[in-house]
mmCIF file of C-alpha atoms in Angstrom:
data_model
loop_
_atom_site.group_PDB
_atom_site.id
_atom_site.type_symbol
_atom_site.label_atom_id
_atom_site.label_comp_id
_atom_site.label_asym_id
_atom_site.label_seq_id
_atom_site.Cartn_x
_atom_site.Cartn_y
_atom_site.Cartn_z
ATOM 1 C CA MET A 1 -12.648 17.726 -4.902
ATOM 2 C CA ALA A 2 -14.712 18.563 -7.965
ATOM 3 C CA ARG A 3 -12.527 15.913 -9.951
ATOM 4 C CA LEU A 4 -12.982 13.376 -7.324
ATOM 5 C CA ALA A 5 -16.844 14.099 -7.136
ATOM 6 C CA ASP A 6 -17.232 13.514 -10.906
ATOM 7 C CA ALA A 7 -16.490 9.810 -10.607
ATOM 8 C CA PHE A 8 -19.432 9.495 -8.855
ATOM 9 C CA ARG A 9 -21.526 10.174 -12.032
ATOM 10 C CA ASP A 10 -21.564 6.293 -12.170
ATOM 11 C CA PRO A 11 -23.955 5.052 -9.477
ATOM 12 C CA ARG A 12 -21.799 1.884 -9.194
ATOM 13 C CA VAL A 13 -18.941 3.814 -7.481
ATOM 14 C CA GLY A 14 -18.928 3.690 -4.055
ATOM 15 C CA GLY A 15 -15.482 5.266 -3.356
ATOM 16 C CA ALA A 16 -12.772 7.148 -5.244
ATOM 17 C CA SER A 17 -9.355 8.408 -4.460
ATOM 18 C CA CYS A 18 -6.683 10.449 -5.978
ATOM 19 C CA ASN A 19 -2.918 10.958 -6.665
ATOM 20 C CA ILE A 20 -0.968 11.891 -3.324
ATOM 21 C CA ALA A 21 1.997 14.115 -3.509
ATOM 22 C CA ILE A 22 4.606 14.250 -0.617
ATOM 23 C CA SER A 23 4.121 18.065 0.556
ATOM 24 C CA ASN A 24 7.481 17.750 2.550
ATOM 25 C CA GLU A 25 9.460 16.279 -0.029
ATOM 26 C CA ARG A 26 12.841 18.214 0.453
ATOM 27 C CA ASP A 27 12.721 17.943 4.677
ATOM 28 C CA SER A 28 14.943 14.977 4.773
ATOM 29 C CA LEU A 29 16.168 12.055 2.601
ATOM 30 C CA TRP A 30 13.394 9.862 3.853
ATOM 31 C CA THR A 31 10.647 12.263 2.462
ATOM 32 C CA GLY A 32 12.678 12.679 -0.803
ATOM 33 C CA LEU A 33 12.196 8.727 -1.163
ATOM 34 C CA GLN A 34 8.464 8.606 -0.214
ATOM 35 C CA SER A 35 7.887 11.155 -2.959
ATOM 36 C CA VAL A 36 9.476 8.968 -5.625
ATOM 37 C CA GLU A 37 7.768 6.120 -4.014
ATOM 38 C CA TYR A 38 4.347 7.745 -4.134
ATOM 39 C CA LEU A 39 5.047 8.907 -7.721
ATOM 40 C CA MET A 40 5.555 5.084 -8.785
ATOM 41 C CA SER A 41 3.250 3.092 -6.460
ATOM 42 C CA ILE A 42 0.116 5.525 -6.450
ATOM 43 C CA SER A 43 0.322 7.754 -9.675
ATOM 44 C CA ALA A 44 1.639 5.084 -12.204
ATOM 45 C CA GLY A 45 0.749 1.935 -10.110
ATOM 46 C CA ARG A 46 -2.881 2.676 -9.557
ATOM 47 C CA SER A 47 -3.711 3.943 -12.777
ATOM 48 C CA ILE A 48 -3.023 0.614 -14.415
ATOM 49 C CA LEU A 49 -4.990 -1.052 -11.505
ATOM 50 C CA ASP A 50 -7.734 1.103 -12.210
ATOM 51 C CA VAL A 51 -7.892 -0.125 -15.730
ATOM 52 C CA VAL A 52 -8.538 -3.682 -14.448
ATOM 53 C CA GLY A 53 -10.613 -2.708 -11.678
ATOM 54 C CA ALA A 54 -8.277 -3.949 -9.302
ATOM 55 C CA ILE A 55 -7.766 -1.015 -6.729
ATOM 56 C CA ALA A 56 -7.761 -2.607 -3.109
ATOM 57 C CA CYS A 57 -7.571 0.405 -1.010
ATOM 58 C CA LEU A 58 -8.896 4.291 -1.023
ATOM 59 C CA SER A 59 -6.016 6.131 0.233
ATOM 60 C CA GLY A 60 -6.766 7.542 3.841
ATOM 61 C CA ALA A 61 -4.882 10.589 2.956
ATOM 62 C CA CYS A 62 -7.744 11.861 0.207
ATOM 63 C CA SER A 63 -10.539 9.912 -0.654
ATOM 64 C CA MET A 64 -14.365 10.610 -1.063
ATOM 65 C CA TYR A 65 -17.280 8.264 -0.666
ATOM 66 C CA CYS A 66 -20.903 8.204 -1.550
ATOM 67 C CA ARG A 67 -22.498 9.265 1.693
ATOM 68 C CA GLU A 68 -25.607 7.225 0.934
ATOM 69 C CA THR A 69 -23.700 3.871 0.597
ATOM 70 C CA PHE A 70 -21.453 5.017 3.389
ATOM 71 C CA LEU A 71 -24.240 5.365 5.882
ATOM 72 C CA ARG A 72 -26.498 2.311 4.578
ATOM 73 C CA ASN A 73 -23.151 -0.158 4.881
ATOM 74 C CA GLY A 74 -22.036 1.006 8.433
ATOM 75 C CA GLY A 75 -19.262 3.672 7.798
ATOM 76 C CA LEU A 76 -15.775 3.089 8.821
ATOM 77 C CA ASP A 77 -14.967 0.189 11.191
ATOM 78 C CA VAL A 78 -13.438 1.200 14.672
ATOM 79 C CA GLY A 79 -10.276 -0.366 14.455
ATOM 80 C CA PRO A 80 -6.787 -0.713 12.410
ATOM 81 C CA GLY A 81 -6.831 -0.047 8.905
ATOM 82 C CA GLU A 82 -10.258 1.309 8.633
ATOM 83 C CA ASP A 83 -9.722 2.789 5.165
ATOM 84 C CA LEU A 84 -8.453 -0.495 3.779
ATOM 85 C CA GLU A 85 -11.168 -2.551 5.448
ATOM 86 C CA TYR A 86 -13.891 -0.273 4.200
ATOM 87 C CA SER A 87 -12.570 -0.340 0.648
ATOM 88 C CA LEU A 88 -12.432 -4.156 0.651
ATOM 89 C CA ARG A 89 -16.249 -3.922 2.006
ATOM 90 C CA LEU A 90 -17.412 -1.824 -0.972
ATOM 91 C CA ARG A 91 -15.693 -4.302 -3.265
ATOM 92 C CA ARG A 92 -17.644 -7.487 -1.665
ATOM 93 C CA LEU A 93 -20.702 -5.435 -1.655
ATOM 94 C CA GLY A 94 -20.143 -5.058 -5.491
ATOM 95 C CA TYR A 95 -19.321 -1.132 -5.632
ATOM 96 C CA LEU A 96 -16.564 0.186 -8.023
ATOM 97 C CA ILE A 97 -13.471 1.493 -6.263
ATOM 98 C CA ARG A 98 -12.035 4.196 -8.640
ATOM 99 C CA PHE A 99 -8.616 5.890 -9.040
ATOM 100 C CA VAL A 100 -8.870 9.628 -10.482
ATOM 101 C CA PRO A 101 -5.317 10.407 -11.728
ATOM 102 C CA ASP A 102 -5.979 14.238 -12.545
ATOM 103 C CA ALA A 103 -7.131 14.873 -8.857
ATOM 104 C CA TRP A 104 -4.208 15.805 -6.585
ATOM 105 C CA ALA A 105 -3.647 15.903 -2.846
ATOM 106 C CA GLU A 106 -0.733 16.522 -0.591
ATOM 107 C CA THR A 107 0.455 14.938 2.621
ATOM 108 C CA ASP A 108 3.016 15.158 5.072
ATOM 109 C CA GLY A 109 5.463 12.159 5.101
ATOM 110 C CA PRO A 110 7.208 10.826 8.116
ATOM 111 C CA ALA A 111 10.749 12.552 8.117
ATOM 112 C CA SER A 112 12.939 10.353 10.008
ATOM 113 C CA GLY A 113 13.624 6.677 9.464
ATOM 114 C CA ILE A 114 11.893 5.514 12.737
ATOM 115 C CA GLY A 115 8.751 7.482 12.133
ATOM 116 C CA LEU A 116 8.679 6.000 8.779
ATOM 117 C CA LEU A 117 9.267 2.365 10.075
ATOM 118 C CA ARG A 118 6.409 2.811 12.708
ATOM 119 C CA GLN A 119 3.846 4.361 9.968
ATOM 120 C CA ARG A 120 4.675 1.141 7.723
ATOM 121 C CA ALA A 121 4.751 -1.405 10.402
ATOM 122 C CA ARG A 122 1.142 -0.140 11.226
ATOM 123 C CA TRP A 123 -0.051 -0.349 7.591
ATOM 124 C CA ASP A 124 1.467 -3.776 7.121
ATOM 125 C CA ARG A 125 0.098 -5.259 10.163
ATOM 126 C CA ASP A 126 -3.379 -3.973 9.626
ATOM 127 C CA ALA A 127 -3.197 -5.084 5.919
ATOM 128 C CA LEU A 128 -2.468 -8.657 6.826
ATOM 129 C CA ARG A 129 -4.956 -8.819 9.426
ATOM 130 C CA ILE A 130 -7.798 -7.368 7.583
ATOM 131 C CA ARG A 131 -7.030 -9.187 4.329
ATOM 132 C CA PHE A 132 -6.670 -12.602 5.730
ATOM 133 C CA MET A 133 -8.621 -12.889 9.119
ATOM 134 C CA MET A 134 -11.276 -10.238 8.331
ATOM 135 C CA TYR A 135 -12.113 -11.257 4.649
ATOM 136 C CA GLY A 136 -9.980 -14.597 4.207
ATOM 137 C CA GLU A 137 -8.180 -13.503 1.043
ATOM 138 C CA LEU A 138 -6.019 -16.511 1.023
ATOM 139 C CA SER A 139 -8.773 -18.494 -0.283
ATOM 140 C CA PHE A 140 -8.877 -19.807 -3.786
ATOM 141 C CA SER A 141 -12.297 -18.243 -4.452
ATOM 142 C CA HIS A 142 -14.997 -16.729 -2.908
ATOM 143 C CA PRO A 143 -18.725 -16.827 -3.650
ATOM 144 C CA LEU A 144 -19.929 -14.322 -6.420
ATOM 145 C CA GLU A 145 -16.184 -12.900 -6.607
ATOM 146 C CA ARG A 146 -15.761 -10.960 -9.872
ATOM 147 C CA LEU A 147 -12.484 -11.018 -11.558
ATOM 148 C CA PRO A 148 -11.492 -7.607 -10.821
ATOM 149 C CA ASP A 149 -11.833 -8.911 -7.030
ATOM 150 C CA THR A 150 -9.704 -11.827 -7.920
ATOM 151 C CA LEU A 151 -6.938 -9.750 -9.538
ATOM 152 C CA GLN A 152 -6.640 -7.411 -6.569
ATOM 153 C CA ARG A 153 -6.213 -10.397 -4.157
ATOM 154 C CA LEU A 154 -3.464 -11.967 -6.633
ATOM 155 C CA ASP A 155 -1.847 -8.621 -6.851
ATOM 156 C CA PHE A 156 -1.211 -8.521 -3.139
ATOM 157 C CA ILE A 157 -0.437 -12.356 -2.675
ATOM 158 C CA VAL A 158 1.921 -12.567 -5.728
ATOM 159 C CA PHE A 159 3.742 -9.253 -5.454
ATOM 160 C CA ASP A 160 3.805 -8.531 -1.970
ATOM 161 C CA LEU A 161 3.069 -11.078 0.412
ATOM 162 C CA VAL A 162 5.082 -14.277 -1.042
ATOM 163 C CA PRO A 163 8.246 -12.014 -2.129
ATOM 164 C CA THR A 164 8.256 -10.552 1.475
ATOM 165 C CA LEU A 165 7.962 -13.681 3.397
ATOM 166 C CA THR A 166 10.263 -15.747 1.192
ATOM 167 C CA LEU A 167 12.876 -12.805 1.260
ATOM 168 C CA PRO A 168 15.365 -14.440 3.885
ATOM 169 C CA LEU A 169 15.306 -17.597 1.753
ATOM 170 C CA TYR A 170 15.647 -15.994 -1.440
ATOM 171 C CA LEU A 171 19.021 -14.265 0.082
ATOM 172 C CA ILE A 172 20.144 -17.490 1.352
ATOM 173 C CA ASN A 173 19.734 -19.325 -1.942
ATOM 174 C CA VAL A 174 21.482 -16.537 -3.811
ATOM 175 C CA VAL A 175 24.508 -16.802 -1.479
ATOM 176 C CA LEU A 176 24.430 -20.528 -1.712
ATOM 177 C CA LEU A 177 24.104 -20.612 -5.534
ATOM 178 C CA PHE A 178 26.558 -17.831 -6.358
ATOM 179 C CA GLY A 179 29.053 -18.321 -3.432
ATOM 180 C CA PRO A 180 31.728 -15.249 -3.846
ATOM 181 C CA ARG A 181 29.823 -13.848 -6.746
ATOM 182 C CA ALA A 182 26.745 -13.262 -4.793
ATOM 183 C CA ALA A 183 27.506 -9.663 -4.205
ATOM 184 C CA LEU A 184 28.406 -9.106 -7.906
ATOM 185 C CA PHE A 185 24.949 -10.733 -8.814
ATOM 186 C CA LEU A 186 23.085 -8.392 -6.260
ATOM 187 C CA GLY A 187 24.754 -5.421 -7.770
ATOM 188 C CA ALA A 188 23.550 -6.299 -11.119
ATOM 189 C CA ILE A 189 20.031 -6.921 -9.892
ATOM 190 C CA TYR A 190 20.430 -3.250 -8.280
ATOM 191 C CA VAL A 191 21.433 -1.638 -11.393
ATOM 192 C CA SER A 192 18.471 -3.251 -13.191
ATOM 193 C CA LEU A 193 16.132 -2.138 -10.703
ATOM 194 C CA LEU A 194 17.355 1.465 -10.907
ATOM 195 C CA TRP A 195 16.709 1.722 -14.430
ATOM 196 C CA ILE A 196 13.445 0.112 -14.159
ATOM 197 C CA SER A 197 12.887 2.899 -11.270
ATOM 198 C CA PHE A 198 13.878 5.771 -13.826
ATOM 199 C CA PHE A 199 11.858 4.264 -16.368
ATOM 200 C CA ASN A 200 8.552 4.359 -14.124
ATOM 201 C CA MET A 201 9.411 8.029 -13.264
ATOM 202 C CA ALA A 202 9.502 8.918 -16.658
ATOM 203 C CA LEU A 203 6.259 7.169 -17.460
ATOM 204 C CA ALA A 204 4.462 8.980 -14.291
ATOM 205 C CA PHE A 205 5.958 12.470 -15.856
ATOM 206 C CA VAL A 206 4.585 11.581 -19.125
ATOM 207 C CA MET A 207 1.040 10.282 -17.677
ATOM 208 C CA PHE A 208 0.530 13.349 -15.099
ATOM 209 C CA ASN A 209 3.012 15.893 -16.622
ATOM 210 C CA ARG A 210 4.195 15.918 -13.015
ATOM 211 C CA SER A 211 7.950 15.398 -11.925
ATOM 212 C CA ILE A 212 9.324 15.271 -8.580
ATOM 213 C CA GLY A 213 11.896 17.934 -7.401
ATOM 214 C CA PHE A 214 15.883 17.708 -7.610
ATOM 215 C CA PHE A 215 16.287 16.406 -4.235
ATOM 216 C CA ALA A 216 13.809 13.552 -4.608
ATOM 217 C CA LEU A 217 15.505 12.697 -7.925
ATOM 218 C CA SER A 218 18.909 12.491 -6.368
ATOM 219 C CA ALA A 219 17.263 10.025 -3.680
ATOM 220 C CA SER A 220 16.027 8.102 -6.399
ATOM 221 C CA LEU A 221 19.501 6.955 -6.690
ATOM 222 C CA ILE A 222 19.044 4.718 -3.674
ATOM 223 C CA PHE A 223 15.257 3.973 -4.243
ATOM 224 C CA PRO A 224 16.030 0.328 -5.053
ATOM 225 C CA PHE A 225 17.875 -0.087 -1.786
ATOM 226 C CA TYR A 226 15.006 1.904 -0.047
ATOM 227 C CA GLN A 227 12.396 -0.320 -1.459
ATOM 228 C CA GLY A 228 13.794 -3.670 -1.857
ATOM 229 C CA VAL A 229 16.027 -3.748 1.332
ATOM 230 C CA TYR A 230 14.880 -1.439 3.722
ATOM 231 C CA LEU A 231 10.949 -1.390 3.282
ATOM 232 C CA LYS A 232 11.248 -5.283 2.490
ATOM 233 C CA CYS A 233 12.873 -6.191 5.584
ATOM 234 C CA ALA A 234 10.629 -3.911 7.640
ATOM 235 C CA ARG A 235 7.625 -5.694 6.083
ATOM 236 C CA PHE A 236 8.886 -9.009 6.591
ATOM 237 C CA PHE A 237 9.299 -8.285 10.514
ATOM 238 C CA SER A 238 5.790 -6.769 10.530
ATOM 239 C CA TYR A 239 3.893 -9.690 8.552
ATOM 240 C CA SER A 240 6.129 -12.007 11.125
ATOM 241 C CA SER A 241 5.184 -10.161 14.137
ATOM 242 C CA GLU A 242 1.383 -10.108 13.123
ATOM 243 C CA ILE A 243 1.517 -13.892 12.314
ATOM 244 C CA ILE A 244 2.908 -14.839 15.362
ATOM 245 C CA PHE A 245 1.782 -12.372 17.804
ATOM 246 C CA ALA A 246 -1.524 -10.620 16.322
ATOM 247 C CA THR A 247 0.712 -7.235 16.982
ATOM 248 C CA SER A 248 -2.149 -5.189 15.242
ATOM 249 C CA ARG A 249 -4.528 -5.924 18.366
ATOM 250 C CA HIS A 250 -2.505 -3.546 20.368
ATOM 251 C CA ASP A 251 -1.836 -0.605 17.899
ATOM 252 C CA ASP A 252 -1.844 2.672 20.213
ATOM 253 C CA PHE A 253 -3.498 4.701 17.631
ATOM 254 C CA VAL A 254 -6.998 3.027 18.495
ATOM 255 C CA PRO A 255 -8.213 4.499 21.865
ATOM 256 C CA PRO A 256 -7.810 1.934 24.916
ATOM 257 C CA ARG A 257 -11.722 1.998 25.288
ATOM 258 C CA VAL A 258 -12.283 1.191 21.796
ATOM 259 C CA ARG A 259 -9.844 -1.585 21.791
ATOM 260 C CA ARG A 260 -11.418 -3.196 24.956
ATOM 261 C CA ALA A 261 -14.900 -2.993 23.289
ATOM 262 C CA LEU A 262 -13.607 -4.641 20.124
ATOM 263 C CA LEU A 263 -11.528 -7.213 21.746
ATOM 264 C CA ASP A 264 -13.203 -7.823 25.065
ATOM 265 C CA ASP A 265 -10.001 -7.178 26.877
ATOM 266 C CA ARG A 266 -10.716 -6.099 30.426
ATOM 267 C CA GLY A 267 -7.049 -6.512 31.566
#
């Protein structure tokens, strides 16, 4: 907590988040995979994004806000994805969003595949709704937008949204292009991604002097399948359902009375 608080010595900082570790890493294969995922996407990934000021979301699991700024600007929105929404609001208001790599917190990850899918479906639907319906982040530019804001938008669009929505077309193209050798081509990609995963884990260990356990290290052998197929397919269906049916409007983690007040749905 003290390390997070130290980020607010800079008066421009509106919020800061820290490294997150999976506390129940050994409970199941799913938690082991999440441990690897968090080490790469949060520990290594956000450290790099922080250098260019492109952090988009303060982690709901552990973040700290400037109290005065928080109260003056309305606090958390009552609705889905409130951590992402408030983070983007801070960015729009000109505040800095920081990642503090030497501060650590732990959280329990979903221990079953179904629980993980429910969690990620909620995250993905909310992200799409907030980014594009509330903040119009598909626009080419925004008034007074700073370069770091543009970078964080492009990071989401180029490396997340576009690859996810074009996944079926990519797989069809691979089959048409390579025919019977498509499986061999996809296998070569898998091996390449596996080596990249090992490199990212080694980089995170060097940067933070923190490693994952043997159980999670063993799980990392199927990490490219977990991230590139399992989660990518889940994200494709989440994005599609949000685009077509606006599914996040009915997420049950928002109390019904709050949903009715927000959406004016008295049915």
